[in-house]
Short mmCIF file of C-alpha atoms and ligand atoms in Angstrom, two decimals:
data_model
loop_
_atom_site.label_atom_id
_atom_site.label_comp_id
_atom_site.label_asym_id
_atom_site.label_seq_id
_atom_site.Cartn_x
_atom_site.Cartn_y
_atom_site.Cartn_z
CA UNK A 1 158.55 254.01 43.91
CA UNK A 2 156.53 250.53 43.32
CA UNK A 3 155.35 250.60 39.77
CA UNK A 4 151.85 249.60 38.97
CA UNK A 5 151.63 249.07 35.47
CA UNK A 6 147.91 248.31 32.99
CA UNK A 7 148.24 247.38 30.11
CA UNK A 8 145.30 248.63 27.50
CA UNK A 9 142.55 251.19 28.40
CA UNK A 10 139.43 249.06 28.04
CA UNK A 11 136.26 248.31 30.13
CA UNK A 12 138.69 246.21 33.18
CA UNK A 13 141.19 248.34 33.53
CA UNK A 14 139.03 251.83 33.58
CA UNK A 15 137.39 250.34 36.26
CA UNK A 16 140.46 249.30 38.08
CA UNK A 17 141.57 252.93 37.96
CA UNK A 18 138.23 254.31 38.59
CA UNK A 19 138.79 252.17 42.36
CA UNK A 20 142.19 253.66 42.97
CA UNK A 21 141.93 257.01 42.13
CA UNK A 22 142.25 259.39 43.14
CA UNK A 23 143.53 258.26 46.34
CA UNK A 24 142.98 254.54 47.10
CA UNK A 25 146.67 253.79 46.08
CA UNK A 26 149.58 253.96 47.99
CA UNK A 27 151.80 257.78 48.31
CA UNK A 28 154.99 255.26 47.12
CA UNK A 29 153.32 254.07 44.32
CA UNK A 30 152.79 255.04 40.62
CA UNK A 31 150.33 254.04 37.87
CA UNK A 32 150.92 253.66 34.42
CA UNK A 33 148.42 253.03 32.05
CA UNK A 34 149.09 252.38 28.14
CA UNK A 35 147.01 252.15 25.26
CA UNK A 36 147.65 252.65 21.65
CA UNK A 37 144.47 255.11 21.68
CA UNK A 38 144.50 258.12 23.58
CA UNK A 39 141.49 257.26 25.28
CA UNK A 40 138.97 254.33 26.62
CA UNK A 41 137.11 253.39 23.48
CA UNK A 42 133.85 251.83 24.14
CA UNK A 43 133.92 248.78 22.57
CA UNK A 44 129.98 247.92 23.14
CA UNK A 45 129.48 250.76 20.62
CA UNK A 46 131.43 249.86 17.78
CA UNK A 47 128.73 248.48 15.65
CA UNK A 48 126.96 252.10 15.93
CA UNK A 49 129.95 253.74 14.82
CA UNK A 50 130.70 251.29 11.73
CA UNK A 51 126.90 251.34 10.89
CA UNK A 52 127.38 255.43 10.76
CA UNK A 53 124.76 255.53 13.68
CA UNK A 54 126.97 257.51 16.44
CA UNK A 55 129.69 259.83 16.27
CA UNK A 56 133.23 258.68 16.92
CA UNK A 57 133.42 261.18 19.87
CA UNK A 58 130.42 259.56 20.92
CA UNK A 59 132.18 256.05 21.79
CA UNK A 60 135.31 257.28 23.50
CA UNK A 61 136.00 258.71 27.16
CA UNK A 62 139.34 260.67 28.28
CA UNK A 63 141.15 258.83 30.76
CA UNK A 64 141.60 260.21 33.85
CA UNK A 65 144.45 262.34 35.28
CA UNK A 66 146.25 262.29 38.20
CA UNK A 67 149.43 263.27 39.18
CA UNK A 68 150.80 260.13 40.01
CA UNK A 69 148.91 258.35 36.86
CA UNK A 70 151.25 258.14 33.73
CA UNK A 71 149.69 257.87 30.33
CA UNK A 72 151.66 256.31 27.68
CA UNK A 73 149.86 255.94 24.29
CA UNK A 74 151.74 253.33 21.65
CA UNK A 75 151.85 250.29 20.46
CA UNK A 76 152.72 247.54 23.04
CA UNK A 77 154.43 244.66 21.52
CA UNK A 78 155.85 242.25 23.84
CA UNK A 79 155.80 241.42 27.46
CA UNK A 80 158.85 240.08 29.28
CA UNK A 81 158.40 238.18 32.61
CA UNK A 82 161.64 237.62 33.27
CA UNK A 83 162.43 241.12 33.00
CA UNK A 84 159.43 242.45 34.34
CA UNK A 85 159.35 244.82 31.33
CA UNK A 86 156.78 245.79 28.52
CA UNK A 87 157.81 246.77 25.37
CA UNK A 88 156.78 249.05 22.79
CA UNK A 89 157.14 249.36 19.00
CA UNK A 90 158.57 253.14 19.34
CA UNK A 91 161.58 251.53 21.57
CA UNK A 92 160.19 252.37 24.95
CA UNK A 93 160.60 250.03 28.23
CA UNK A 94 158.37 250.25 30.87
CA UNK A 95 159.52 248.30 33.99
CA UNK A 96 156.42 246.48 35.90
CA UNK A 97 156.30 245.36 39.96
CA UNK A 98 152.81 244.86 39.23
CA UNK A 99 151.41 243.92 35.79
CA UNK A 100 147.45 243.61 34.73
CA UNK A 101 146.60 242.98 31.18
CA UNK A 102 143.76 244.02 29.68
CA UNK A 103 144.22 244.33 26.15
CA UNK A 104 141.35 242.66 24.90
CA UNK A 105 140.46 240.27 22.14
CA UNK A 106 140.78 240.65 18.41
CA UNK A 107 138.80 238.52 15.06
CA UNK A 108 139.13 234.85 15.30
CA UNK A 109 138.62 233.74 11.71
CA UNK A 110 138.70 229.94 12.63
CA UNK A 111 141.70 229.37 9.54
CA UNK A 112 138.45 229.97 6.89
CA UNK A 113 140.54 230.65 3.91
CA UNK A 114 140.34 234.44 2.78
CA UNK A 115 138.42 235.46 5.43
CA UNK A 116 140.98 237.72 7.39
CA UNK A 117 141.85 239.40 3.83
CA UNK A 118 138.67 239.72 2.37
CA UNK A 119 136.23 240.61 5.24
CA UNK A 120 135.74 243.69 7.33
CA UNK A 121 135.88 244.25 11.28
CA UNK A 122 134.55 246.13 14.44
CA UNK A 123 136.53 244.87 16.68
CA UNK A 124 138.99 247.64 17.22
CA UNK A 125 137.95 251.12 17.20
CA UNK A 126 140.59 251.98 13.84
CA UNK A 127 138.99 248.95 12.60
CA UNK A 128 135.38 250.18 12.79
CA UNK A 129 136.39 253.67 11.63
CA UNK A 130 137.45 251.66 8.30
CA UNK A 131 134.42 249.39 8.22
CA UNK A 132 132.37 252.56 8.83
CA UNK A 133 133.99 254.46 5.38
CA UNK A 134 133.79 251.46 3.69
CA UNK A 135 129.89 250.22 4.37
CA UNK A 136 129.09 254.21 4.11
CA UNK A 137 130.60 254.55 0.60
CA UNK A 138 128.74 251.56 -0.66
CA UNK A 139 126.53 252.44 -4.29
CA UNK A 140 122.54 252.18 -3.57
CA UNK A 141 121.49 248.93 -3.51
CA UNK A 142 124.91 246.87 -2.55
CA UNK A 143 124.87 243.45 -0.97
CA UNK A 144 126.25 243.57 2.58
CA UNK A 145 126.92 240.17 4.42
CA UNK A 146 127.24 239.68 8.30
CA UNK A 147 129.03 237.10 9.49
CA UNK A 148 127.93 235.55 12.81
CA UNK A 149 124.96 236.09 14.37
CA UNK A 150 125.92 236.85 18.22
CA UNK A 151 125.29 239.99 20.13
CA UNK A 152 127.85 242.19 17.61
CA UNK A 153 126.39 240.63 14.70
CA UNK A 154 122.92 241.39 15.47
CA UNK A 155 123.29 244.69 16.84
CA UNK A 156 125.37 245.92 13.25
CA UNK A 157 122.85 244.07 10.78
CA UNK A 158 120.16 246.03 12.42
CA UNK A 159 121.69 249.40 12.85
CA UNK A 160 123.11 249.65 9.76
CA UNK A 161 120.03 248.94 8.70
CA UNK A 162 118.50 251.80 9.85
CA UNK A 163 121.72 253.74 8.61
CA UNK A 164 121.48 252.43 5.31
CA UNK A 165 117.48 251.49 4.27
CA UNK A 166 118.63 250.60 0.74
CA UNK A 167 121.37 248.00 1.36
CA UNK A 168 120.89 244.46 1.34
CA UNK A 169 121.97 242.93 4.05
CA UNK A 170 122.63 239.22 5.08
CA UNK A 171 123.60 237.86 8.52
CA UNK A 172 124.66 234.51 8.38
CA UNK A 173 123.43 232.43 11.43
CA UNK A 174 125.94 228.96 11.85
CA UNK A 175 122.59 228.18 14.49
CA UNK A 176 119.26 226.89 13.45
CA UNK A 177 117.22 229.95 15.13
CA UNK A 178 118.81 233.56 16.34
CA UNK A 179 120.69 233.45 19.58
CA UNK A 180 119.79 229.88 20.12
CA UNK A 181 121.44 229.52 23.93
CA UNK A 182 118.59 232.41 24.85
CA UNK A 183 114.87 231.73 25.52
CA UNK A 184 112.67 231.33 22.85
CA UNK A 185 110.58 234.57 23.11
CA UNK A 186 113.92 236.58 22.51
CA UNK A 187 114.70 234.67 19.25
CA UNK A 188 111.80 234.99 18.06
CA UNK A 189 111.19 238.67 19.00
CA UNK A 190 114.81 239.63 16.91
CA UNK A 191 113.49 237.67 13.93
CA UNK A 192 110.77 239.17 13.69
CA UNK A 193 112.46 242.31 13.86
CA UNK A 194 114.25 241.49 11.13
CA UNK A 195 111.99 240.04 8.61
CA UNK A 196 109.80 243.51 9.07
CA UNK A 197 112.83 245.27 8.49
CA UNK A 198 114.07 243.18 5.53
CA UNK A 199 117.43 241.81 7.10
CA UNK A 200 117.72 238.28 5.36
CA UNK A 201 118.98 235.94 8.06
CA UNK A 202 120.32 232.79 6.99
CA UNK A 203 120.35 229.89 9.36
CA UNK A 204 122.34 226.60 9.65
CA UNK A 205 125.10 228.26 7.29
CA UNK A 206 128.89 227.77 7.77
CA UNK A 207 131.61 230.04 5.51
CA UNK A 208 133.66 228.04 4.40
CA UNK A 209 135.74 230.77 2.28
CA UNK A 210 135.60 233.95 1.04
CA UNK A 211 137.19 235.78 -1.74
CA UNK A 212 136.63 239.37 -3.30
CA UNK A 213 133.09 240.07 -3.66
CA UNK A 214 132.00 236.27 -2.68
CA UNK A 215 131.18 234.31 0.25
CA UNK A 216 130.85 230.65 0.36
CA UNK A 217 128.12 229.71 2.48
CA UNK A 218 128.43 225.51 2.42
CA UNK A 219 128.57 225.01 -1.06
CA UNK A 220 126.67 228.00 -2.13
CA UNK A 221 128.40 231.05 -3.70
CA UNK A 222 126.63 234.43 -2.49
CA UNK A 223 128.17 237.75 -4.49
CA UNK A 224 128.63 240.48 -1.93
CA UNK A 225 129.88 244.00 -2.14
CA UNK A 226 131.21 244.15 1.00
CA UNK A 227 131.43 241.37 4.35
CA UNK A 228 131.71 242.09 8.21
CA UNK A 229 133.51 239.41 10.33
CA UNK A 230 131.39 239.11 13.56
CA UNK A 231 132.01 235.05 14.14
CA UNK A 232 134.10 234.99 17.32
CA UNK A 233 137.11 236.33 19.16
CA UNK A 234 140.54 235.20 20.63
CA UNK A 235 142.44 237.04 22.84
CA UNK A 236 144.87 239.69 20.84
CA UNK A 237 148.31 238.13 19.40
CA UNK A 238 150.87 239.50 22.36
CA UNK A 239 148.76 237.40 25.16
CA UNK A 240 148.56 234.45 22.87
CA UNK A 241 152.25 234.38 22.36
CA UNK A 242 153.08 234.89 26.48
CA UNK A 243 154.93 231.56 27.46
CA UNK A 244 152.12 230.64 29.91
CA UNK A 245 149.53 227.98 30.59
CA UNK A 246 146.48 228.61 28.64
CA UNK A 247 143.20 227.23 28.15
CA UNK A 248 141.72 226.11 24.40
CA UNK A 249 140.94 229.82 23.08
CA UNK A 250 144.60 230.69 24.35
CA UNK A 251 143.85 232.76 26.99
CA UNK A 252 146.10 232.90 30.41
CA UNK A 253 144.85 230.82 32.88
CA UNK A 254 144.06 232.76 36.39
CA UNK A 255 143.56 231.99 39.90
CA UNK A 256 140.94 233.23 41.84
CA UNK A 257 142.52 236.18 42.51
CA UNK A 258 143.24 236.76 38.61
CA UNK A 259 146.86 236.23 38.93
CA UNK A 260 148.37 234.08 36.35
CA UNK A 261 149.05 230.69 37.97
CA UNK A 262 152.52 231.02 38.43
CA UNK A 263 153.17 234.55 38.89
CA UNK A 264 151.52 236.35 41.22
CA UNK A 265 153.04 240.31 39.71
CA UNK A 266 151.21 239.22 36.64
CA UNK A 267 147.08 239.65 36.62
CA UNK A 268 144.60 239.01 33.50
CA UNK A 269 141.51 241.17 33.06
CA UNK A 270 138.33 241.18 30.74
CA UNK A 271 138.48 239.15 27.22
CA UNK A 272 142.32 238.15 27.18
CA UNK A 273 141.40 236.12 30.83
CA UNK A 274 140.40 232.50 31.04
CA UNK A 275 136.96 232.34 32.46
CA UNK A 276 133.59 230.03 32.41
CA UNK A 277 131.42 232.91 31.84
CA UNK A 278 130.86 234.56 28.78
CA UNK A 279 133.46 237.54 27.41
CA UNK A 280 131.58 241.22 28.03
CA UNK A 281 132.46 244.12 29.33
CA UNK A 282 130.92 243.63 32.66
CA UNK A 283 132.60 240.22 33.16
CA UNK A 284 135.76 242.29 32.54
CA UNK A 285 134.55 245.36 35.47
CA UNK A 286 133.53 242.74 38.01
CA UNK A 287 137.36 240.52 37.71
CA UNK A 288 138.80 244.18 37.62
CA UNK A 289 136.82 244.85 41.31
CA UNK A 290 138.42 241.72 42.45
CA UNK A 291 142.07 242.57 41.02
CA UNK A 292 141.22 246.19 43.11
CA UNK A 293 140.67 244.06 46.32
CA UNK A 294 143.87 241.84 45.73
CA UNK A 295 145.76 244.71 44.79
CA UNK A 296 145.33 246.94 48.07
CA UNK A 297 146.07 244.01 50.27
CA UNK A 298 149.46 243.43 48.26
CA UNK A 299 150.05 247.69 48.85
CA UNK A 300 150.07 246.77 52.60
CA UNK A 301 152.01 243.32 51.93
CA UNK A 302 149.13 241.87 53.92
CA UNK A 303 147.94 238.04 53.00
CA UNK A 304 145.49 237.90 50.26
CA UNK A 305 141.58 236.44 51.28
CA UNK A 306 141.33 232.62 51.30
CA UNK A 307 138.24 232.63 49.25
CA UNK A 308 137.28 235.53 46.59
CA UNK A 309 133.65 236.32 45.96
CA UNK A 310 132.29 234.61 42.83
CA UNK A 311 131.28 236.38 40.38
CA UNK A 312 127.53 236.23 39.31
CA UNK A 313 126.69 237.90 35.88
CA UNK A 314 123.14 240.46 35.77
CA UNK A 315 122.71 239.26 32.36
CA UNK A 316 122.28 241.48 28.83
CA UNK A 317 121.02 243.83 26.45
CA UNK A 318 121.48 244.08 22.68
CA UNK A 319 119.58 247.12 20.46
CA UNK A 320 117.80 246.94 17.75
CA UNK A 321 118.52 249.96 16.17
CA UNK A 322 117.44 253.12 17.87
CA UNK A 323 114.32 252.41 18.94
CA UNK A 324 113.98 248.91 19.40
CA UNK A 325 116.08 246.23 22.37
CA UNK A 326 116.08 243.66 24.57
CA UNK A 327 117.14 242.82 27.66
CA UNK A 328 117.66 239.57 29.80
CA UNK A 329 118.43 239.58 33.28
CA UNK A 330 117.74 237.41 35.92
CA UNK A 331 115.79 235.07 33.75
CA UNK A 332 113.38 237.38 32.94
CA UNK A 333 113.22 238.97 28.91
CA UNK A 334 112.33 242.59 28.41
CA UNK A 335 111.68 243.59 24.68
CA UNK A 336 110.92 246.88 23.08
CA UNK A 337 111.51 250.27 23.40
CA UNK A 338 111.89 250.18 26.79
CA UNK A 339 114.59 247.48 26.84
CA UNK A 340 116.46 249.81 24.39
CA UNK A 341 115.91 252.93 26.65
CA UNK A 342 117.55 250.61 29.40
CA UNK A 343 120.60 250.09 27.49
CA UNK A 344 121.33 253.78 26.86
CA UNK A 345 120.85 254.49 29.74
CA UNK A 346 123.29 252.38 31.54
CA UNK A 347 125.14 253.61 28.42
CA UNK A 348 125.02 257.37 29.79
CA UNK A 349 126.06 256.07 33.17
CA UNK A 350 128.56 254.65 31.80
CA UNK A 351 129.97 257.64 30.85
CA UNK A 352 129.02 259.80 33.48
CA UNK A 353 130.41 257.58 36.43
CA UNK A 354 134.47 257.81 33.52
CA UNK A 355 133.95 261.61 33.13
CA UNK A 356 132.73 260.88 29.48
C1 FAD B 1 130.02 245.26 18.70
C2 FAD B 1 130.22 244.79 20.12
C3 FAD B 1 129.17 244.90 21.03
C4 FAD B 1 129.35 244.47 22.35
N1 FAD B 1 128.31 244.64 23.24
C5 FAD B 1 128.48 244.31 24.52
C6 FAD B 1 127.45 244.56 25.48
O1 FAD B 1 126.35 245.04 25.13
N2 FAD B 1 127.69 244.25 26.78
C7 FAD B 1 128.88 243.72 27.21
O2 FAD B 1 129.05 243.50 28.42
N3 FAD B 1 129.88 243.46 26.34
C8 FAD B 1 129.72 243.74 25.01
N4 FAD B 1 130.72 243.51 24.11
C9 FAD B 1 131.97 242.89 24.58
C10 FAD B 1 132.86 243.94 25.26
O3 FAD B 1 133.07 245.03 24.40
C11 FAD B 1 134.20 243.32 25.66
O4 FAD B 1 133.96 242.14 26.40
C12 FAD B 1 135.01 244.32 26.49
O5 FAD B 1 135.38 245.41 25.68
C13 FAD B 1 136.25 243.66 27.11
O6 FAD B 1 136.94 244.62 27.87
P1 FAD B 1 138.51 244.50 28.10
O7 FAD B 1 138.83 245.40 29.24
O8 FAD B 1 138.92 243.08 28.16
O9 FAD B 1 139.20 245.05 26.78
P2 FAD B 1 138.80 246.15 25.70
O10 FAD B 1 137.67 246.97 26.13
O11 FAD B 1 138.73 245.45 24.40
O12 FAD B 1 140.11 247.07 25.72
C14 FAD B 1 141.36 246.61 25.30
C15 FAD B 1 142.27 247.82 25.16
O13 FAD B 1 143.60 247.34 24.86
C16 FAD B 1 144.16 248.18 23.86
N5 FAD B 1 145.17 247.38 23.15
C17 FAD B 1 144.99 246.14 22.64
N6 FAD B 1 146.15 245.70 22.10
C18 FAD B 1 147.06 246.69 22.27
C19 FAD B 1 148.43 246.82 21.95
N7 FAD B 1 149.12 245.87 21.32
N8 FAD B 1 149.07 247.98 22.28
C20 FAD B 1 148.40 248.98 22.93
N9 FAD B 1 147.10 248.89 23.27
C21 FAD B 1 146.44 247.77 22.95
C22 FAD B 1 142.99 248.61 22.99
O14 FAD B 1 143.27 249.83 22.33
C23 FAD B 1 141.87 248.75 24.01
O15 FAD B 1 141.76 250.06 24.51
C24 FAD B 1 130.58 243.90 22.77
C25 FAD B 1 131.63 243.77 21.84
C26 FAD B 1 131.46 244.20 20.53
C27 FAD B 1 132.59 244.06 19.54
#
């Protein structure tokens, strides 16, 4: 039997089995799949659950079954080329003919001293469970910074927010205005939204370090009672470790066909890939439908297409809250509540289209 092997159940790799199954894969061929969760979490969500907004059931789908799909759940821990094995921290072995990783990205805390000991995350779903009890058992009135001011930052500030109307909170901005690479009618829509809803949102700052109960914005000491790390991602510590070339945020580099450049049983999917475009979950679903494409002509052992399809991005969505969004595709800004009834829905699709 040829052994297909994914490593990590997120956004690329669902979508890579939603292609082959049931029965787009070779009879001689099996599929592993192995995550250390037994089940797709959906990342995109994870600032709803830490804010206390959405239930954990609501931000994780089964994965599929099939009986020629094997589910492994544990903690991967290295990946051997020469081998062509992945380990596990329980002692298993998994041989690999054919390898995709997809196991994401984790906090990048840029060496800012204290910040990885004193600060909280969403970046895994264990993680946001934890920032969840902690932000949740906060006494009235607590101080609650944000750190970083992207799409995760923005989308946490204002739903815990509405989780929490007697916290103050603080979302630290390293730009001059809110989402500063986006057109001006979005930043200013978001800052409005927060100044009504009494988000403090400081501008121009850099952390510098952060200890118990204190940031350091520049020079300035701000006393906190608790601090979320939303300031940027690297790919997670196995793929930054792989002996392989790599671009400056350490992730494998990739040929067109998502391959790594010099080993074409090895493919990169989603946030742990090198790519121009930015890191998202549908960035990850569209190199996953090319992987699908490579993959099937490799099943047949036929030769692979001289030039893959580029890959052109819709654009986004971010929430404010529950009732409040905005969306930005194809040049064109949507704001409002019907932005936000946009994003749930293709939230609900989501799940519908991975049995969720
Ligand atoms: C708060 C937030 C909001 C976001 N909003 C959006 C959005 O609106 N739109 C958008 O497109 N993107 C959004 N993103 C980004 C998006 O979530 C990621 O780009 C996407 O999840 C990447 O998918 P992936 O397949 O690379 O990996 P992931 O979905 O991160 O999945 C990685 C999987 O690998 C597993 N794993 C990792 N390490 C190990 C290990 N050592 N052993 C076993 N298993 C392991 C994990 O359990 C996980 O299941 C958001 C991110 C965050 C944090």
């Amino acid at each position: 039997m040829r052994k297909l092997v994914l490593l990590g159940g997120g956004y690329g790799n669902m979508r890579i089995l939603l292609r082959l199954l049931p029965n787009n894969f070779p009879e001689d061929t099996t599929i592993t799949l192995v995550d250390r969760t037994p089940h797709h979490s959906l990342k995109t969500e994870f600032y709803a659950l830490a804010a206390g907004t959405t239930t954990d059931k609501d931000v994780r789908v089964d994965f599929p079954e099939h009986e020629r799909l094997q589910l492994v759940y544990g903690e991967i821990t290295k990946i051997d080329r020469d081998e062509k094995a992945v380990y596990l921290e329980d002692g298993q072995t998994i041989a690999y003919d054919d390898l995709v990783i997809g196991l994401g990205c984790e906090d990048n805390y840029h060496n800012v001293p204290g910040a990885e000991e004193n600060t909280l995350s969403i970046q895994t779903i264990a993680k946001s469970r934890s920032t969840f009890e902690e932000l949740l058992g906060l006494s009235p009135g607590s101080v609650v910074g944000i750190v970083g001011a992207g799409l995760s930052g923005i989308e946490l500030a204002s739903e815990l927010r509405e989780s929490r109307s007697d916290l103050k909170i603080k979302l630290f901005d390293r730009s001059p205005r809110i989402l500063r690479d986006f057109p001006e009618k979005l930043s200013n829509y978001v800052k409005e939204w927060f100044v009504k809803n009494d988000v403090d949102v400081i501008a121009n700052s850099n952390i510098t370090k952060v200890e118990p109960n204190k940031l350091y914005n520049h020079e300035d000491v701000i006393n906190v009672d608790a601090v979320v790390w939303t300031a940027g991602v690297q790919p997670v510590k196995i793929v930054r470790d792989m002996d392989v070339q790599k671009d400056r945020k350490g992730r494998p580099l990739v040929n067109q066909y998502f391959q790594l450049v010099d080993d074409e049983n090895v493919s990169v999917v989603g946030d742990c890939a090198s790519s121009d475009l930015p890191a998202s979950a549908q960035l990850a679903e569209e190199q996953a439908e090319r992987i699908v494409k490579v993959l099937k002509h490799r099943f047949k052992n036929e030769p692979l297409p001289e030039k893959m399809p580029e890959i052109k991005l819709k654009g986004f969505m971010g929430s404010l809250g529950k009732k409040q969004g905005f969306v930005h595709l194809a040049d064109t800004t949507v704001t409002g509540r019907i932005a936000r009834l946009m994003k749930s829905g293709l939230l609900w699709m989501y799940k519908r289209q991975n049995n969720g």
